[in-house]
PDB file of C-alpha atoms in Angstrom:
ATOM      1  CA  MET A   1      75.414  94.481  97.572  1.00 56.00           C
ATOM      2  CA  PRO A   2      77.085  97.303  99.568  1.00 74.00           C
ATOM      3  CA  LYS A   3      79.090  99.851  97.663  1.00 90.00           C
ATOM      4  CA  VAL A   4      82.725  98.839  97.141  1.00 97.00           C
ATOM      5  CA  LEU A   5      85.127 101.687  98.011  1.00 98.00           C
ATOM      6  CA  LEU A   6      87.452 102.852  95.221  1.00 98.00           C
ATOM      7  CA  GLU A   7      90.944 104.062  96.050  1.00 98.00           C
ATOM      8  CA  VAL A   8      92.876 105.679  93.224  1.00 98.00           C
ATOM      9  CA  CYS A   9      96.631 106.185  93.233  1.00 98.00           C
ATOM     10  CA  VAL A  10      97.875 109.491  91.811  1.00 98.00           C
ATOM     11  CA  ASP A  11     101.236 111.176  91.538  1.00 96.00           C
ATOM     12  CA  ASP A  12     100.575 114.753  90.409  1.00 96.00           C
ATOM     13  CA  ALA A  13      98.142 117.607  90.753  1.00 97.00           C
ATOM     14  CA  ALA A  14      96.317 116.799  87.543  1.00 96.00           C
ATOM     15  CA  GLY A  15      95.870 113.202  88.633  1.00 97.00           C
ATOM     16  CA  LEU A  16      94.535 114.278  91.991  1.00 98.00           C
ATOM     17  CA  ALA A  17      91.936 116.525  90.349  1.00 98.00           C
ATOM     18  CA  ALA A  18      90.950 113.771  87.870  1.00 98.00           C
ATOM     19  CA  ALA A  19      90.531 111.134  90.554  1.00 98.00           C
ATOM     20  CA  ILE A  20      88.309 113.403  92.636  1.00 98.00           C
ATOM     21  CA  ALA A  21      86.242 114.522  89.704  1.00 98.00           C
ATOM     22  CA  GLY A  22      85.798 110.945  88.558  1.00 98.00           C
ATOM     23  CA  GLY A  23      84.333 109.884  91.893  1.00 98.00           C
ATOM     24  CA  ALA A  24      87.200 108.224  93.766  1.00 98.00           C
ATOM     25  CA  ASP A  25      86.406 107.558  97.424  1.00 98.00           C
ATOM     26  CA  ARG A  26      89.987 107.774  98.646  1.00 98.00           C
ATOM     27  CA  ILE A  27      93.359 108.828  97.275  1.00 98.00           C
ATOM     28  CA  GLU A  28      96.716 107.113  97.608  1.00 98.00           C
ATOM     29  CA  LEU A  29      99.121 110.077  97.074  1.00 98.00           C
ATOM     30  CA  CYS A  30     102.517 109.227  95.606  1.00 98.00           C
ATOM     31  CA  SER A  31     105.249 110.423  93.334  1.00 96.00           C
ATOM     32  CA  ALA A  32     106.770 108.302  90.589  1.00 93.00           C
ATOM     33  CA  LEU A  33     103.968 105.803  89.977  1.00 93.00           C
ATOM     34  CA  ASP A  34     106.014 104.389  87.147  1.00 89.00           C
ATOM     35  CA  LEU A  35     108.338 103.105  89.870  1.00 91.00           C
ATOM     36  CA  GLY A  36     105.515 101.689  91.946  1.00 93.00           C
ATOM     37  CA  GLY A  37     104.997 104.852  93.907  1.00 95.00           C
ATOM     38  CA  LEU A  38     107.359 106.845  96.081  1.00 97.00           C
ATOM     39  CA  THR A  39     106.834 109.494  98.823  1.00 98.00           C
ATOM     40  CA  PRO A  40     105.041 112.543  97.379  1.00 98.00           C
ATOM     41  CA  SER A  41     106.482 116.067  97.701  1.00 98.00           C
ATOM     42  CA  THR A  42     105.402 118.226 100.614  1.00 97.00           C
ATOM     43  CA  GLY A  43     103.881 120.651  98.025  1.00 98.00           C
ATOM     44  CA  LEU A  44     101.672 117.889  96.635  1.00 98.00           C
ATOM     45  CA  MET A  45     100.721 116.905 100.185  1.00 98.00           C
ATOM     46  CA  LYS A  46      99.692 120.497 100.921  1.00 98.00           C
ATOM     47  CA  LEU A  47      97.532 120.579  97.789  1.00 98.00           C
ATOM     48  CA  ALA A  48      96.012 117.178  98.625  1.00 98.00           C
ATOM     49  CA  ALA A  49      94.999 118.488 102.051  1.00 98.00           C
ATOM     50  CA  GLN A  50      92.258 120.447 100.281  1.00 97.00           C
ATOM     51  CA  ALA A  51      90.724 117.287  98.805  1.00 98.00           C
ATOM     52  CA  PRO A  52      87.107 116.487  99.857  1.00 98.00           C
ATOM     53  CA  ILE A  53      87.997 112.808 100.310  1.00 98.00           C
ATOM     54  CA  PRO A  54      90.553 111.037 102.522  1.00 98.00           C
ATOM     55  CA  VAL A  55      94.124 111.098 101.286  1.00 98.00           C
ATOM     56  CA  TYR A  56      96.765 108.544 102.385  1.00 98.00           C
ATOM     57  CA  ALA A  57     100.377 109.316 101.438  1.00 98.00           C
ATOM     58  CA  MET A  58     102.839 106.679 100.344  1.00 98.00           C
ATOM     59  CA  ILE A  59     105.917 106.593 102.548  1.00 98.00           C
ATOM     60  CA  ARG A  60     108.652 104.961 100.420  1.00 98.00           C
ATOM     61  CA  PRO A  61     111.950 106.800 100.240  1.00 98.00           C
ATOM     62  CA  ARG A  62     113.339 105.073  97.120  1.00 97.00           C
ATOM     63  CA  ALA A  63     112.589 102.626  94.375  1.00 96.00           C
ATOM     64  CA  GLY A  64     113.570  98.968  94.582  1.00 96.00           C
ATOM     65  CA  ASP A  65     113.040  96.628  97.486  1.00 97.00           C
ATOM     66  CA  PHE A  66     111.483  97.350 100.849  1.00 98.00           C
ATOM     67  CA  VAL A  67     114.510  96.341 102.940  1.00 98.00           C
ATOM     68  CA  TYR A  68     115.462  99.505 104.718  1.00 98.00           C
ATOM     69  CA  SER A  69     118.458 100.782 106.606  1.00 98.00           C
ATOM     70  CA  ALA A  70     118.264 102.707 109.883  1.00 98.00           C
ATOM     71  CA  ARG A  71     118.914 105.973 108.029  1.00 98.00           C
ATOM     72  CA  GLU A  72     116.108 105.241 105.591  1.00 98.00           C
ATOM     73  CA  ILE A  73     113.723 104.686 108.512  1.00 98.00           C
ATOM     74  CA  GLU A  74     114.785 108.104 109.810  1.00 98.00           C
ATOM     75  CA  ILE A  75     113.879 109.615 106.461  1.00 98.00           C
ATOM     76  CA  MET A  76     110.505 107.866 106.643  1.00 98.00           C
ATOM     77  CA  HIS A  77     109.900 109.356 110.080  1.00 98.00           C
ATOM     78  CA  ILE A  78     110.445 112.851 108.616  1.00 98.00           C
ATOM     79  CA  ASP A  79     108.037 112.091 105.781  1.00 98.00           C
ATOM     80  CA  VAL A  80     105.422 110.751 108.230  1.00 98.00           C
ATOM     81  CA  ASP A  81     105.789 114.050 110.112  1.00 98.00           C
ATOM     82  CA  ALA A  82     105.134 115.974 106.883  1.00 98.00           C
ATOM     83  CA  VAL A  83     101.890 113.956 106.332  1.00 98.00           C
ATOM     84  CA  ARG A  84     100.781 114.827 109.826  1.00 98.00           C
ATOM     85  CA  SER A  85     101.675 118.498 109.394  1.00 98.00           C
ATOM     86  CA  HIS A  86      99.501 118.734 106.325  1.00 98.00           C
ATOM     87  CA  SER A  87      96.566 116.939 108.124  1.00 97.00           C
ATOM     88  CA  LEU A  88      96.265 114.087 105.627  1.00 98.00           C
ATOM     89  CA  ALA A  89      94.255 111.036 106.713  1.00 98.00           C
ATOM     90  CA  GLY A  90      97.021 108.486 106.841  1.00 98.00           C
ATOM     91  CA  VAL A  91     100.121 106.818 105.529  1.00 98.00           C
ATOM     92  CA  VAL A  92     100.831 103.794 103.343  1.00 98.00           C
ATOM     93  CA  ILE A  93     103.921 101.897 104.547  1.00 98.00           C
ATOM     94  CA  GLY A  94     105.697  98.556 104.413  1.00 98.00           C
ATOM     95  CA  ALA A  95     109.030  96.989 105.216  1.00 98.00           C
ATOM     96  CA  ASN A  96     110.530  93.514 104.556  1.00 98.00           C
ATOM     97  CA  ASN A  97     113.339  91.295 105.707  1.00 98.00           C
ATOM     98  CA  ARG A  98     115.374  89.458 103.126  1.00 96.00           C
ATOM     99  CA  ASP A  99     114.018  86.118 104.388  1.00 95.00           C
ATOM    100  CA  GLY A 100     110.534  86.593 102.972  1.00 92.00           C
ATOM    101  CA  THR A 101     108.917  88.106 106.032  1.00 97.00           C
ATOM    102  CA  LEU A 102     107.674  91.528 107.062  1.00 98.00           C
ATOM    103  CA  ASN A 103     110.135  93.470 109.220  1.00 98.00           C
ATOM    104  CA  ALA A 104     108.122  93.528 112.406  1.00 98.00           C
ATOM    105  CA  SER A 105     110.511  95.766 114.381  1.00 98.00           C
ATOM    106  CA  GLN A 106     110.650  98.432 111.645  1.00 98.00           C
ATOM    107  CA  LEU A 107     106.963  98.313 111.061  1.00 98.00           C
ATOM    108  CA  GLN A 108     106.319  98.677 114.794  1.00 98.00           C
ATOM    109  CA  ASN A 109     108.694 101.630 114.833  1.00 98.00           C
ATOM    110  CA  LEU A 110     106.949 103.272 111.878  1.00 98.00           C
ATOM    111  CA  THR A 111     103.372 102.691 113.060  1.00 98.00           C
ATOM    112  CA  GLN A 112     104.224 104.036 116.479  1.00 98.00           C
ATOM    113  CA  HIS A 113     105.716 107.134 114.870  1.00 98.00           C
ATOM    114  CA  ALA A 114     102.559 107.470 112.815  1.00 98.00           C
ATOM    115  CA  ASN A 115     100.324 107.380 115.888  1.00 97.00           C
ATOM    116  CA  GLY A 116      97.022 109.076 115.200  1.00 97.00           C
ATOM    117  CA  LEU A 117      97.209 108.620 111.438  1.00 98.00           C
ATOM    118  CA  GLY A 118      95.374 105.915 109.441  1.00 98.00           C
ATOM    119  CA  LEU A 119      97.596 102.969 108.417  1.00 98.00           C
ATOM    120  CA  ALA A 120      97.712 100.955 105.239  1.00 98.00           C
ATOM    121  CA  LEU A 121     100.211  98.201 104.463  1.00 98.00           C
ATOM    122  CA  HIS A 122     101.371  98.351 100.843  1.00 98.00           C
ATOM    123  CA  ARG A 123     102.431  95.569  98.447  1.00 97.00           C
ATOM    124  CA  ALA A 124     105.537  94.752 100.416  1.00 97.00           C
ATOM    125  CA  PHE A 125     102.996  92.189 101.622  1.00 98.00           C
ATOM    126  CA  ASP A 126     103.139  90.501  98.192  1.00 98.00           C
ATOM    127  CA  LEU A 127     106.795  89.577  98.750  1.00 97.00           C
ATOM    128  CA  VAL A 128     106.193  87.508 101.902  1.00 98.00           C
ATOM    129  CA  THR A 129     106.164  83.724 101.961  1.00 96.00           C
ATOM    130  CA  ASP A 130     103.431  83.378 104.620  1.00 98.00           C
ATOM    131  CA  PHE A 131     100.394  85.564 104.028  1.00 98.00           C
ATOM    132  CA  HIS A 132      98.607  84.454 107.201  1.00 98.00           C
ATOM    133  CA  ALA A 133     101.531  85.452 109.453  1.00 98.00           C
ATOM    134  CA  ALA A 134     101.778  88.776 107.667  1.00 98.00           C
ATOM    135  CA  ILE A 135      98.051  89.395 108.100  1.00 98.00           C
ATOM    136  CA  ASP A 136      98.324  88.675 111.859  1.00 98.00           C
ATOM    137  CA  LEU A 137     101.239  91.033 112.200  1.00 98.00           C
ATOM    138  CA  ALA A 138      99.408  93.814 110.359  1.00 98.00           C
ATOM    139  CA  ILE A 139      96.398  93.396 112.622  1.00 98.00           C
ATOM    140  CA  ALA A 140      98.578  93.392 115.757  1.00 98.00           C
ATOM    141  CA  LEU A 141     100.218  96.673 114.578  1.00 98.00           C
ATOM    142  CA  GLY A 142      96.933  98.403 113.937  1.00 98.00           C
ATOM    143  CA  PHE A 143      96.778  98.529 110.170  1.00 98.00           C
ATOM    144  CA  GLU A 144      93.334  99.206 108.665  1.00 98.00           C
ATOM    145  CA  ARG A 145      93.920  97.499 105.315  1.00 98.00           C
ATOM    146  CA  ILE A 146      96.405  95.586 103.222  1.00 98.00           C
ATOM    147  CA  LEU A 147      96.911  96.385  99.559  1.00 98.00           C
ATOM    148  CA  THR A 148      97.830  93.197  97.689  1.00 98.00           C
ATOM    149  CA  SER A 149      97.670  91.427  94.325  1.00 98.00           C
ATOM    150  CA  GLY A 150      97.791  88.057  96.036  1.00 98.00           C
ATOM    151  CA  GLY A 151     101.535  87.838  95.383  1.00 97.00           C
ATOM    152  CA  LYS A 152     101.114  87.900  91.594  1.00 97.00           C
ATOM    153  CA  ARG A 153     101.704  90.565  88.946  1.00 96.00           C
ATOM    154  CA  THR A 154      97.974  91.345  88.880  1.00 97.00           C
ATOM    155  CA  ALA A 155      95.041  90.859  91.272  1.00 98.00           C
ATOM    156  CA  LEU A 156      93.320  88.700  88.636  1.00 97.00           C
ATOM    157  CA  GLU A 157      96.295  86.342  88.486  1.00 97.00           C
ATOM    158  CA  GLY A 158      96.396  86.245  92.280  1.00 98.00           C
ATOM    159  CA  ILE A 159      92.682  85.739  92.815  1.00 98.00           C
ATOM    160  CA  ALA A 160      93.061  82.372  94.548  1.00 98.00           C
ATOM    161  CA  SER A 161      95.491  83.806  97.110  1.00 98.00           C
ATOM    162  CA  LEU A 162      93.308  86.887  97.516  1.00 98.00           C
ATOM    163  CA  ALA A 163      90.352  84.658  98.316  1.00 98.00           C
ATOM    164  CA  GLY A 164      92.448  82.878 100.921  1.00 98.00           C
ATOM    165  CA  CYS A 165      93.626  86.141 102.480  1.00 98.00           C
ATOM    166  CA  ILE A 166      90.085  87.573 102.648  1.00 98.00           C
ATOM    167  CA  ASN A 167      88.787  84.413 104.234  1.00 98.00           C
ATOM    168  CA  TYR A 168      91.625  84.326 106.804  1.00 98.00           C
ATOM    169  CA  ALA A 169      91.369  88.021 107.577  1.00 98.00           C
ATOM    170  CA  ALA A 170      87.567  87.770 108.096  1.00 96.00           C
ATOM    171  CA  ASP A 171      86.373  91.076 109.635  1.00 92.00           C
ATOM    172  CA  ARG A 172      89.672  91.792 111.390  1.00 97.00           C
ATOM    173  CA  ILE A 173      91.303  93.852 108.556  1.00 98.00           C
ATOM    174  CA  VAL A 174      90.400  94.889 105.008  1.00 98.00           C
ATOM    175  CA  ILE A 175      92.159  93.055 102.200  1.00 98.00           C
ATOM    176  CA  MET A 176      92.193  95.519  99.286  1.00 98.00           C
ATOM    177  CA  PRO A 177      93.010  94.027  95.865  1.00 98.00           C
ATOM    178  CA  GLY A 178      95.163  96.090  93.558  1.00 98.00           C
ATOM    179  CA  GLY A 179      97.191  95.513  90.427  1.00 96.00           C
ATOM    180  CA  GLY A 180      95.737  95.612  86.949  1.00 96.00           C
ATOM    181  CA  ILE A 181      92.225  96.461  88.016  1.00 97.00           C
ATOM    182  CA  ASP A 182      89.928  98.071  85.498  1.00 97.00           C
ATOM    183  CA  THR A 183      86.286  97.874  84.452  1.00 97.00           C
ATOM    184  CA  THR A 184      86.847  94.431  82.881  1.00 96.00           C
ATOM    185  CA  THR A 185      88.985  92.632  85.441  1.00 97.00           C
ATOM    186  CA  VAL A 186      87.023  93.975  88.384  1.00 97.00           C
ATOM    187  CA  LEU A 187      83.906  92.105  87.190  1.00 96.00           C
ATOM    188  CA  THR A 188      85.668  88.767  87.786  1.00 97.00           C
ATOM    189  CA  LEU A 189      86.935  89.910  91.108  1.00 97.00           C
ATOM    190  CA  LEU A 190      83.416  91.030  92.105  1.00 96.00           C
ATOM    191  CA  GLU A 191      82.042  87.630  91.054  1.00 96.00           C
ATOM    192  CA  LYS A 192      84.591  85.614  93.005  1.00 97.00           C
ATOM    193  CA  LEU A 193      85.476  87.734  96.037  1.00 97.00           C
ATOM    194  CA  PRO A 194      83.530  89.552  98.782  1.00 96.00           C
ATOM    195  CA  LEU A 195      85.133  92.870  98.083  1.00 97.00           C
ATOM    196  CA  GLN A 196      85.046  95.848 100.397  1.00 97.00           C
ATOM    197  CA  GLU A 197      87.626  98.041  98.679  1.00 98.00           C
ATOM    198  CA  VAL A 198      89.697  98.058  95.471  1.00 98.00           C
ATOM    199  CA  HIS A 199      92.784  99.991  94.429  1.00 98.00           C
ATOM    200  CA  ALA A 200      93.427 101.171  90.841  1.00 98.00           C
ATOM    201  CA  SER A 201      95.442 103.704  88.854  1.00 97.00           C
ATOM    202  CA  CYS A 202      92.705 104.299  86.298  1.00 97.00           C
ATOM    203  CA  SER A 203      95.427 105.590  83.993  1.00 94.00           C
ATOM    204  CA  SER A 204      95.873 106.125  80.257  1.00 87.00           C
ATOM    205  CA  ILE A 205      99.164 105.960  78.375  1.00 79.00           C
ATOM    206  CA  THR A 206     100.422 109.230  76.920  1.00 77.00           C
ATOM    207  CA  SER A 207     103.201 109.331  74.323  1.00 69.00           C
ATOM    208  CA  LEU A 208     105.680 112.230  74.582  1.00 70.00           C
ATOM    209  CA  SER A 209     106.205 114.149  71.345  1.00 70.00           C
ATOM    210  CA  ASP A 210     108.976 116.466  72.553  1.00 74.00           C
ATOM    211  CA  SER A 211     112.162 114.798  71.321  1.00 78.00           C
ATOM    212  CA  LYS A 212     114.383 117.213  73.255  1.00 78.00           C
ATOM    213  CA  LEU A 213     112.915 116.108  76.605  1.00 73.00           C
ATOM    214  CA  LEU A 214     113.670 112.522  75.645  1.00 73.00           C
ATOM    215  CA  GLU A 215     117.161 113.304  74.372  1.00 74.00           C
ATOM    216  CA  LEU A 216     118.096 115.060  77.658  1.00 76.00           C
ATOM    217  CA  GLY A 217     116.619 112.313  79.787  1.00 73.00           C
ATOM    218  CA  PHE A 218     113.955 114.502  81.372  1.00 71.00           C
ATOM    219  CA  SER A 219     111.091 112.130  80.572  1.00 69.00           C
ATOM    220  CA  MET A 220     110.239 108.683  79.351  1.00 69.00           C
ATOM    221  CA  ALA A 221     108.734 108.175  75.897  1.00 66.00           C
ATOM    222  CA  ARG A 222     105.428 106.925  77.342  1.00 68.00           C
ATOM    223  CA  THR A 223     103.906 108.014  80.643  1.00 78.00           C
ATOM    224  CA  LYS A 224     100.723 107.121  82.537  1.00 81.00           C
ATOM    225  CA  THR A 225      98.240 109.777  83.520  1.00 90.00           C
ATOM    226  CA  THR A 226      95.122 109.482  85.675  1.00 96.00           C
ATOM    227  CA  ASP A 227      92.051 109.386  83.461  1.00 97.00           C
ATOM    228  CA  GLN A 228      88.909 110.929  84.933  1.00 98.00           C
ATOM    229  CA  ALA A 229      86.646 108.943  82.588  1.00 98.00           C
ATOM    230  CA  LYS A 230      88.269 105.653  83.683  1.00 98.00           C
ATOM    231  CA  VAL A 231      87.832 106.612  87.329  1.00 98.00           C
ATOM    232  CA  ALA A 232      84.139 107.387  86.709  1.00 98.00           C
ATOM    233  CA  ALA A 233      83.660 104.128  84.721  1.00 98.00           C
ATOM    234  CA  LEU A 234      85.202 101.988  87.489  1.00 98.00           C
ATOM    235  CA  ARG A 235      83.226 103.874  90.171  1.00 97.00           C
ATOM    236  CA  SER A 236      80.072 103.070  88.195  1.00 96.00           C
ATOM    237  CA  VAL A 237      80.832  99.362  88.006  1.00 96.00           C
ATOM    238  CA  LEU A 238      81.486  99.228  91.768  1.00 96.00           C
ATOM    239  CA  ALA A 239      78.348 101.187  92.716  1.00 82.00           C
TER     240      ALA A 239
END
């Protein structure tokens, strides 16, 4: 069985170092993973440019849905320019309409602006009502891969839809499962699906002990941090 590529999402310098040391094959660089991942700072992009593995930066200007205004698309253009200026490998983008479809015009606009960068479609895909149409659009726009949980909370729950997407996509685009993937759940995915790549946070929960930070609203009581040992363990399972 060929090696399955492991992409790890990180949102800070420590997480970046842990993912690389643990053996990740590619990084999805974000901020605010607790919100599903937002655009990383330019400082973090600059640091990530030194990574020995490809780094794709999330382009998501705010939390919430993926229905964007014209001004938000302008912000995303500027963020794409920052990714290019720091010589990262690519961008992770997505945009929806309120009717359960991908926003083809906005995605065409964004992919054209990102010309020359690698392209990944994020889990905005999971909100669509017709996966096959969304796959066809992603292929037409030049995306390399689609990150998806099969429209469910986790990839394991969405395994039937993931199988259908992988079968429909064939060799035209990579369907990359993500959502709740760890050394246990990935075994079922490996058994049921012809995987090429998987996406995981490989995180551990850390409880904050500084009550003043909590009182002033500077942090949440529990945060997720990238765990080098978990990255290495998942990489070992996928080898």
